[in-house]
Short mmCIF file of C-alpha atoms and ligand atoms in Angstrom, two decimals:
data_model
loop_
_atom_site.label_atom_id
_atom_site.label_comp_id
_atom_site.label_asym_id
_atom_site.label_seq_id
_atom_site.Cartn_x
_atom_site.Cartn_y
_atom_site.Cartn_z
CA MET A 1 10.66 -11.60 -5.43
CA LYS A 2 9.56 -8.62 -7.54
CA PRO A 3 5.96 -7.88 -8.57
CA MET A 4 4.86 -8.06 -12.17
CA THR A 5 5.47 -4.76 -14.02
CA LEU A 6 3.01 -2.92 -16.16
CA LYS A 7 5.08 -3.65 -19.22
CA GLU A 8 4.64 -7.45 -18.57
CA LEU A 9 0.92 -7.10 -18.33
CA ASP A 10 -1.21 -7.81 -21.39
CA VAL A 11 -3.55 -4.79 -21.59
CA ALA A 12 -4.66 -4.77 -25.25
CA GLY A 13 -8.48 -4.79 -25.34
CA LYS A 14 -8.59 -5.17 -21.50
CA ARG A 15 -10.25 -3.08 -18.86
CA VAL A 16 -7.35 -2.10 -16.53
CA LEU A 17 -8.32 -1.23 -12.93
CA MET A 18 -5.61 1.19 -11.78
CA ARG A 19 -5.14 2.50 -8.23
CA VAL A 20 -3.59 5.93 -8.34
CA ASP A 21 -2.86 8.56 -5.80
CA PHE A 22 -4.86 11.70 -6.60
CA ASN A 23 -4.91 12.94 -3.01
CA VAL A 24 -3.92 16.43 -4.07
CA PRO A 25 -3.99 19.63 -1.93
CA PHE A 26 -6.63 22.22 -2.43
CA ASP A 27 -6.52 26.07 -1.91
CA GLY A 28 -9.04 28.03 0.09
CA GLU A 29 -11.32 28.36 -2.96
CA GLY A 30 -11.62 24.63 -3.56
CA LYS A 31 -9.06 24.69 -6.50
CA ILE A 32 -6.28 22.13 -6.88
CA SER A 33 -3.19 23.96 -5.66
CA ASP A 34 -0.63 21.34 -6.74
CA ASP A 35 -1.37 18.63 -9.36
CA THR A 36 2.03 16.87 -9.07
CA ARG A 37 0.35 13.65 -8.04
CA ILE A 38 -1.99 13.66 -11.02
CA ARG A 39 0.90 14.40 -13.37
CA ALA A 40 2.89 11.54 -11.79
CA ALA A 41 0.25 9.08 -12.82
CA LEU A 42 0.05 10.06 -16.44
CA PRO A 43 2.81 7.74 -17.81
CA SER A 44 1.05 4.63 -16.61
CA ILE A 45 -2.36 5.82 -17.93
CA GLN A 46 -0.84 6.79 -21.28
CA ASN A 47 0.99 3.43 -21.47
CA VAL A 48 -2.25 1.44 -21.14
CA LEU A 49 -4.20 3.69 -23.57
CA GLU A 50 -1.34 3.46 -26.17
CA ARG A 51 -1.44 -0.31 -26.04
CA GLY A 52 -5.18 -0.38 -26.64
CA GLY A 53 -6.51 -0.89 -23.06
CA LYS A 54 -9.17 0.91 -21.21
CA VAL A 55 -8.34 2.52 -17.84
CA ILE A 56 -10.57 2.65 -14.74
CA LEU A 57 -8.89 4.76 -12.11
CA MET A 58 -9.41 4.57 -8.39
CA SER A 59 -8.10 6.97 -5.76
CA HIS A 60 -8.76 8.31 -2.30
CA LEU A 61 -8.95 11.96 -1.42
CA GLY A 62 -8.77 13.27 2.18
CA ARG A 63 -10.33 11.39 5.06
CA PRO A 64 -14.11 11.05 4.55
CA LYS A 65 -14.03 7.97 6.72
CA GLY A 66 -16.54 5.83 4.89
CA GLU A 67 -19.15 8.52 4.33
CA VAL A 68 -20.10 10.38 1.18
CA LYS A 69 -18.79 13.89 1.82
CA PRO A 70 -19.25 16.17 -1.17
CA GLU A 71 -16.23 18.29 -0.20
CA TRP A 72 -14.05 15.25 -0.88
CA THR A 73 -15.35 14.43 -4.37
CA LEU A 74 -12.72 13.55 -6.98
CA LYS A 75 -14.58 15.61 -9.66
CA PRO A 76 -11.95 18.43 -9.78
CA CYS A 77 -9.33 15.69 -10.36
CA ALA A 78 -11.33 14.22 -13.19
CA GLU A 79 -11.51 17.70 -14.81
CA ARG A 80 -7.82 18.31 -14.34
CA LEU A 81 -6.94 14.87 -15.78
CA GLU A 82 -9.06 15.58 -18.79
CA LYS A 83 -7.18 18.86 -19.33
CA LEU A 84 -3.76 17.24 -18.90
CA LEU A 85 -4.41 14.31 -21.21
CA GLY A 86 -6.80 15.96 -23.68
CA GLU A 87 -8.90 12.92 -23.40
CA LYS A 88 -12.50 12.55 -22.14
CA VAL A 89 -12.72 11.27 -18.61
CA ASN A 90 -15.91 9.52 -17.49
CA PHE A 91 -16.81 10.32 -13.92
CA PRO A 92 -17.88 8.75 -11.67
CA GLU A 93 -18.93 5.62 -13.66
CA PRO A 94 -17.49 3.90 -16.70
CA GLY A 95 -19.06 5.26 -19.86
CA GLY A 96 -18.36 5.35 -23.64
CA GLY A 97 -14.75 6.55 -23.55
CA ARG A 98 -11.49 4.76 -22.89
CA LEU A 99 -10.87 6.45 -19.47
CA THR A 100 -12.88 6.48 -16.24
CA LEU A 101 -12.21 7.90 -12.77
CA LEU A 102 -14.35 6.37 -10.08
CA GLU A 103 -15.50 8.41 -7.12
CA ASN A 104 -13.38 8.63 -3.84
CA VAL A 105 -12.86 5.01 -2.69
CA ARG A 106 -12.93 6.28 0.96
CA PHE A 107 -16.59 7.11 0.60
CA HIS A 108 -17.01 3.40 1.31
CA THR A 109 -16.09 1.78 4.68
CA GLY A 110 -14.82 -1.29 2.74
CA GLU A 111 -11.79 0.77 1.55
CA GLU A 112 -10.10 1.30 4.87
CA LYS A 113 -11.68 -1.68 6.60
CA PRO A 114 -12.04 -4.26 3.85
CA GLU A 115 -13.32 -6.94 6.30
CA SER A 116 -16.30 -4.76 7.21
CA ASP A 117 -17.68 -4.80 3.73
CA PRO A 118 -16.11 -7.39 1.39
CA GLY A 119 -18.76 -6.55 -1.20
CA PHE A 120 -17.01 -3.21 -1.91
CA VAL A 121 -13.82 -4.82 -3.29
CA GLU A 122 -15.81 -7.54 -5.05
CA GLY A 123 -17.78 -4.80 -6.80
CA LEU A 124 -14.55 -3.03 -7.86
CA ALA A 125 -13.04 -6.31 -9.16
CA LYS A 126 -15.96 -6.81 -11.52
CA LEU A 127 -15.09 -3.55 -13.26
CA GLY A 128 -11.81 -4.79 -14.60
CA ASP A 129 -9.92 -7.66 -16.28
CA CYS A 130 -6.59 -6.86 -14.61
CA TYR A 131 -5.20 -4.65 -11.84
CA VAL A 132 -2.37 -2.09 -11.64
CA ASN A 133 -1.26 -0.36 -8.50
CA ASP A 134 0.53 2.93 -9.21
CA ALA A 135 -0.24 4.59 -5.83
CA PHE A 136 3.06 4.63 -4.05
CA GLY A 137 1.89 7.17 -1.48
CA THR A 138 -0.71 4.73 -0.11
CA ALA A 139 1.18 1.43 -0.70
CA HIS A 140 2.00 1.31 3.06
CA ARG A 141 -1.76 0.87 3.77
CA ALA A 142 -3.51 -2.45 3.64
CA HIS A 143 -6.69 -1.17 2.10
CA GLY A 144 -9.34 -2.49 -0.20
CA SER A 145 -8.07 -0.90 -3.41
CA THR A 146 -4.32 -1.12 -2.43
CA THR A 147 -4.00 -4.79 -1.36
CA GLN A 148 -7.24 -6.77 -1.30
CA LEU A 149 -8.15 -6.02 -4.92
CA ALA A 150 -4.90 -7.66 -6.05
CA THR A 151 -6.16 -11.09 -4.80
CA PHE A 152 -8.89 -11.11 -7.46
CA PHE A 153 -6.30 -10.97 -10.27
CA PRO A 154 -3.82 -13.80 -9.97
CA GLY A 155 -1.13 -13.40 -12.68
CA LYS A 156 -2.83 -10.18 -13.80
CA ALA A 157 -1.76 -7.69 -11.13
CA ALA A 158 1.12 -5.41 -11.74
CA MET A 159 2.84 -2.33 -10.38
CA GLY A 160 2.54 0.87 -12.43
CA LEU A 161 5.46 2.82 -13.74
CA LEU A 162 5.54 5.17 -10.81
CA LEU A 163 5.50 2.41 -8.20
CA GLU A 164 8.22 0.66 -10.22
CA LYS A 165 10.38 3.75 -10.27
CA GLU A 166 10.04 4.23 -6.48
CA VAL A 167 10.89 0.54 -5.85
CA THR A 168 13.95 0.87 -8.11
CA PHE A 169 15.35 4.01 -6.38
CA LEU A 170 14.36 3.49 -2.71
CA GLY A 171 14.77 -0.26 -2.96
CA GLU A 172 17.46 -1.45 -5.40
CA ARG A 173 19.67 1.67 -5.47
CA LEU A 174 19.70 1.95 -1.64
CA LYS A 175 20.13 -1.81 -1.08
CA GLU A 176 23.52 -1.86 -2.70
CA PRO A 177 24.40 1.83 -2.70
CA LYS A 178 27.61 3.23 -4.18
CA ARG A 179 29.74 4.18 -1.16
CA PRO A 180 30.26 6.31 0.77
CA PHE A 181 26.46 6.40 1.48
CA TYR A 182 25.37 9.39 3.62
CA ALA A 183 21.89 10.14 4.91
CA ILE A 184 20.49 13.39 6.23
CA ILE A 185 17.45 13.12 8.43
CA GLY A 186 15.48 16.09 9.71
CA GLY A 187 11.88 16.90 10.51
CA ALA A 188 10.06 17.76 13.64
CA LYS A 189 9.86 14.55 15.67
CA ILE A 190 12.17 11.70 16.44
CA SER A 191 9.16 9.47 17.21
CA THR A 192 8.09 9.43 13.56
CA LYS A 193 11.50 8.54 12.27
CA ILE A 194 13.10 6.35 14.91
CA GLY A 195 12.49 3.17 12.91
CA VAL A 196 14.00 4.61 9.75
CA ILE A 197 17.01 5.99 11.70
CA ALA A 198 17.75 2.61 13.22
CA ALA A 199 17.36 0.91 9.83
CA LEU A 200 19.62 3.44 8.08
CA LEU A 201 22.39 3.15 10.68
CA LYS A 202 22.88 -0.45 9.43
CA LYS A 203 23.33 0.78 5.89
CA VAL A 204 24.87 4.19 5.80
CA ASP A 205 28.47 5.33 6.36
CA LYS A 206 27.34 8.59 8.06
CA LEU A 207 23.98 9.90 9.27
CA PHE A 208 23.53 13.66 9.62
CA ILE A 209 20.71 14.72 12.03
CA GLY A 210 18.98 18.13 11.76
CA GLY A 211 15.63 19.71 12.36
CA GLY A 212 13.53 19.54 15.46
CA MET A 213 14.52 15.94 16.28
CA ALA A 214 18.16 16.98 16.93
CA TYR A 215 17.17 18.54 20.25
CA THR A 216 16.02 15.20 21.75
CA PHE A 217 19.61 13.93 20.99
CA PHE A 218 21.14 17.04 22.66
CA LYS A 219 18.92 16.82 25.70
CA ALA A 220 19.78 13.08 25.96
CA GLN A 221 23.42 14.20 26.38
CA GLY A 222 22.56 16.73 29.06
CA ILE A 223 23.10 19.72 26.78
CA PRO A 224 20.57 22.57 27.43
CA ILE A 225 18.00 23.06 24.65
CA GLY A 226 15.83 25.94 26.00
CA GLU A 227 12.30 25.78 24.75
CA SER A 228 13.17 23.70 21.60
CA ILE A 229 10.92 20.93 20.44
CA HIS A 230 11.77 17.51 21.93
CA GLU A 231 10.24 14.21 23.06
CA ASP A 232 11.23 13.16 26.58
CA ALA A 233 9.82 9.65 25.96
CA PHE A 234 12.69 9.11 23.46
CA LEU A 235 15.67 10.24 25.48
CA ASP A 236 16.83 6.69 26.15
CA GLU A 237 16.51 5.57 22.54
CA ALA A 238 18.38 8.71 21.41
CA ARG A 239 21.15 7.95 23.81
CA GLN A 240 21.38 4.41 22.52
CA LEU A 241 21.45 5.50 18.90
CA MET A 242 24.15 8.07 19.75
CA GLU A 243 26.49 5.15 20.65
CA ASP A 244 26.85 4.67 16.92
CA ASP A 245 29.56 7.06 15.85
CA LYS A 246 28.07 7.32 12.32
CA ILE A 247 25.60 9.88 13.77
CA VAL A 248 26.58 13.49 13.24
CA LEU A 249 24.66 16.26 15.10
CA PRO A 250 24.59 19.97 14.18
CA LEU A 251 27.46 22.14 15.39
CA ASP A 252 25.29 25.13 15.91
CA CYS A 253 21.74 26.31 15.47
CA VAL A 254 19.66 29.40 14.80
CA THR A 255 17.37 30.07 17.73
CA THR A 256 14.56 32.58 18.18
CA LYS A 257 17.18 34.77 20.03
CA GLY A 258 20.20 34.33 17.73
CA VAL A 259 22.86 31.73 16.82
CA VAL A 260 24.23 29.43 19.48
CA THR A 261 26.85 26.61 19.23
CA PHE A 262 27.00 23.15 20.75
CA PRO A 263 27.83 21.74 23.30
CA GLU A 264 27.16 25.11 25.04
CA GLY A 265 23.55 24.80 24.03
CA ILE A 266 20.46 26.97 24.17
CA SER A 267 19.49 29.18 27.11
CA GLU A 268 16.08 29.33 28.70
CA GLY A 269 13.44 31.24 26.75
CA ALA A 270 15.05 30.54 23.34
CA GLU A 271 13.91 27.95 20.80
CA GLY A 272 16.09 26.14 18.19
CA MET A 273 14.58 26.76 14.77
CA ASP A 274 17.30 25.99 12.11
CA ILE A 275 20.78 24.56 11.67
CA GLY A 276 23.40 27.30 11.96
CA PRO A 277 26.05 28.65 9.60
CA LYS A 278 28.90 26.37 11.00
CA THR A 279 26.69 23.30 10.44
CA VAL A 280 26.01 24.43 6.86
CA GLU A 281 29.77 24.85 6.26
CA MET A 282 30.42 21.35 7.76
CA LEU A 283 27.77 19.83 5.42
CA LYS A 284 29.28 21.69 2.46
CA ARG A 285 32.60 19.94 3.22
CA GLU A 286 31.14 16.53 4.05
CA LEU A 287 28.24 15.81 1.67
CA PRO A 288 30.25 16.10 -1.60
CA LYS A 289 32.31 13.11 -0.40
CA ALA A 290 29.29 10.77 -0.70
CA GLU A 291 28.50 8.72 -3.82
CA THR A 292 24.97 8.15 -2.64
CA LEU A 293 22.84 10.61 -0.62
CA LEU A 294 19.39 10.18 0.96
CA TRP A 295 17.62 13.22 2.41
CA ASN A 296 14.50 13.08 4.45
CA GLY A 297 12.99 15.92 6.59
CA PRO A 298 13.64 19.67 6.66
CA LEU A 299 16.55 20.83 8.75
CA GLY A 300 14.56 23.69 10.29
CA VAL A 301 11.10 25.36 10.38
CA PHE A 302 11.41 25.96 6.65
CA GLU A 303 7.88 27.31 6.34
CA MET A 304 9.12 30.46 7.95
CA PRO A 305 11.65 32.33 5.69
CA ALA A 306 13.81 33.44 8.64
CA TYR A 307 14.40 29.70 9.52
CA ALA A 308 14.50 28.27 5.97
CA LYS A 309 18.15 29.10 5.30
CA GLY A 310 19.65 25.79 6.47
CA THR A 311 17.16 23.66 4.51
CA GLN A 312 17.54 25.87 1.39
CA ALA A 313 21.30 25.76 1.63
CA VAL A 314 21.37 22.00 1.70
CA ALA A 315 18.80 21.81 -1.11
CA GLN A 316 21.12 24.04 -3.23
CA LEU A 317 24.18 22.07 -2.22
CA LEU A 318 22.65 18.72 -3.10
CA ALA A 319 21.20 20.05 -6.36
CA GLY A 320 24.78 20.92 -7.50
CA LEU A 321 26.20 17.42 -6.87
CA GLU A 322 26.68 14.66 -9.39
CA SER A 323 26.15 11.75 -7.05
CA CYS A 324 23.00 9.68 -6.68
CA ARG A 325 20.71 11.92 -4.58
CA ILE A 326 17.33 10.62 -3.37
CA ILE A 327 14.82 12.65 -1.57
CA GLY A 328 11.89 11.18 0.43
CA GLY A 329 9.20 12.81 2.53
CA GLY A 330 6.36 15.26 1.87
CA ASP A 331 7.93 18.26 3.42
CA SER A 332 11.44 17.65 2.19
CA VAL A 333 10.10 17.45 -1.40
CA ALA A 334 8.00 20.61 -0.77
CA ALA A 335 11.23 22.46 0.33
CA ILE A 336 12.91 21.45 -2.88
CA GLN A 337 9.99 22.53 -4.97
CA GLN A 338 9.91 25.81 -2.99
CA ALA A 339 13.44 26.37 -4.30
CA GLY A 340 12.50 25.30 -7.86
CA LEU A 341 15.23 22.63 -7.79
CA GLN A 342 13.10 19.51 -8.46
CA GLU A 343 14.64 18.77 -11.87
CA ARG A 344 18.12 18.53 -10.39
CA PHE A 345 17.71 15.42 -8.31
CA THR A 346 18.16 11.74 -9.16
CA HIS A 347 14.77 10.87 -7.56
CA LEU A 348 12.15 12.74 -5.55
CA SER A 349 9.86 10.21 -3.85
CA THR A 350 6.13 10.96 -4.14
CA GLY A 351 5.28 9.14 -0.90
CA GLY A 352 6.03 10.58 2.59
CA GLY A 353 5.04 7.80 4.98
CA ALA A 354 5.39 5.11 2.37
CA SER A 355 8.99 6.09 1.47
CA LEU A 356 10.03 6.01 5.11
CA GLU A 357 8.36 2.59 5.68
CA PHE A 358 9.84 1.16 2.53
CA ILE A 359 13.37 2.32 3.43
CA GLU A 360 12.85 0.86 6.87
CA LYS A 361 11.31 -2.46 6.01
CA GLY A 362 12.30 -3.07 2.35
CA THR A 363 8.71 -3.76 1.39
CA LEU A 364 5.13 -2.48 1.67
CA PRO A 365 1.74 -4.13 1.97
CA GLY A 366 0.81 -2.92 -1.44
CA LEU A 367 3.93 -4.58 -3.00
CA ASP A 368 3.44 -7.81 -1.00
CA ALA A 369 -0.05 -8.05 -2.36
CA LEU A 370 1.28 -7.84 -5.94
CA VAL A 371 3.89 -10.44 -5.28
CA LEU A 372 1.27 -12.72 -3.82
CA ALA A 373 -0.93 -12.31 -6.88
CA LYS A 374 2.07 -13.19 -9.07
CA ASN A 375 2.87 -16.30 -7.15
CA SER A 376 -0.77 -17.56 -7.03
CA ALA A 377 -1.08 -17.32 -10.77
CA PRO A 378 -1.99 -20.70 -12.35
CA VAL A 379 1.01 -22.24 -14.16
CA LEU A 380 0.00 -23.01 -17.73
P1 ADP B 1 8.92 15.03 5.88
O1 ADP B 1 7.50 15.28 5.56
O2 ADP B 1 9.86 15.55 4.81
O3 ADP B 1 9.22 13.60 6.28
P2 ADP B 1 8.54 15.82 8.57
O4 ADP B 1 7.08 15.82 8.39
O5 ADP B 1 9.20 14.86 9.52
O6 ADP B 1 9.35 15.91 7.18
O7 ADP B 1 8.99 17.23 9.26
C1 ADP B 1 8.67 18.44 8.69
C2 ADP B 1 8.37 19.51 9.76
O8 ADP B 1 9.46 19.60 10.67
C3 ADP B 1 8.21 20.86 9.15
O9 ADP B 1 6.90 21.29 9.32
C4 ADP B 1 9.16 21.72 9.87
O10 ADP B 1 8.64 23.03 10.29
C5 ADP B 1 9.42 20.93 11.21
N1 ADP B 1 10.65 21.26 11.84
C6 ADP B 1 11.88 21.24 11.35
N2 ADP B 1 12.82 21.72 12.24
C7 ADP B 1 12.13 22.13 13.31
C8 ADP B 1 12.48 22.72 14.60
N3 ADP B 1 13.72 23.05 14.86
N4 ADP B 1 11.45 22.99 15.41
C9 ADP B 1 10.16 22.67 15.09
N5 ADP B 1 9.80 22.12 13.95
C10 ADP B 1 10.83 21.83 13.09
MG1 MG B 2 5.78 15.65 6.76
#
């Protein structure tokens, strides 16, 4: 069952409590260094304003852990939002205008631990007539403003446009993908992705592994990996996953001491940092065969230019394809933005952990709460 959508919600003349994700990064001088997340929330905010509703926004920022910490104030986000919309933003309390941003919800213990202070969510509920969740990046957390709040609005709780878009691409499009469906999974650690790898193996036609996690798979086969990142606790699981012949490992890699091929492997004292040129060539041959492609996790230490080539080559390759290409994961999206290619993809997911959990489980606590609120609505 699908949650209500913002379009189905009657917002005219209503106060709409909207959970957004304004958890933006800051530079050393306390300035917002990337406002993508604020921009991503604009369509839902504008939609409500255009239909004659008032908007009361809620978000978290950083990890103040239930304490008021001035360095985690949302004030800079209120100012940025005001600039982007050209509309007065009340902060931190509702005022005369149509738009309010409340202060960081994580200044209250009742956000991350709703049972410790039920009064917090009750207080929030009083500020609105209906509820919208548009914070995909936090929809995998069962927090006060992401799940509990929905219970106060039976029949009046909906997903925002951003959340709906994520559900459409990561959910519907991947549930019945056009085939062949290939996935590329990279990143540092196998431990953070083992669940998603196992879930994807049931759906994909091929799964290409790269990045740091590849070395655990090589070690599991007895191939030398030198000083490369790996997790001994996952050797058995890696071995089991390898029994599925859909998994494709790199053919070579760039180490701190030059390029080496597999199965020869990496000698002592060298560390695997990026996929090698043969692997890039293999991906150039293979990936265009897919009708649907999912990519999560950089294929090397892309933060260092010397080891960004593999990740950048795959970003360029995918950007030039016509198939459905979906990217999930904070660092993968950062790598694509680094290359300025963000416009060329079917969908870039805004949520790192949330997109992985959604691909793995097919739902998220934030979505379940909205479905529950829809089902508990009185039948008129
Ligand atoms: P995402 O955020 O896209 O899900 P992850 O957080 O799982 O991606 O992984 C990103 C990190 O993986 C990057 O910081 C990158 O440097 C690291 N990484 C990739 N390849 C390697 C490698 N060979 N050795 C060490 N770290 C790696
Ligand atoms: Mg990451």
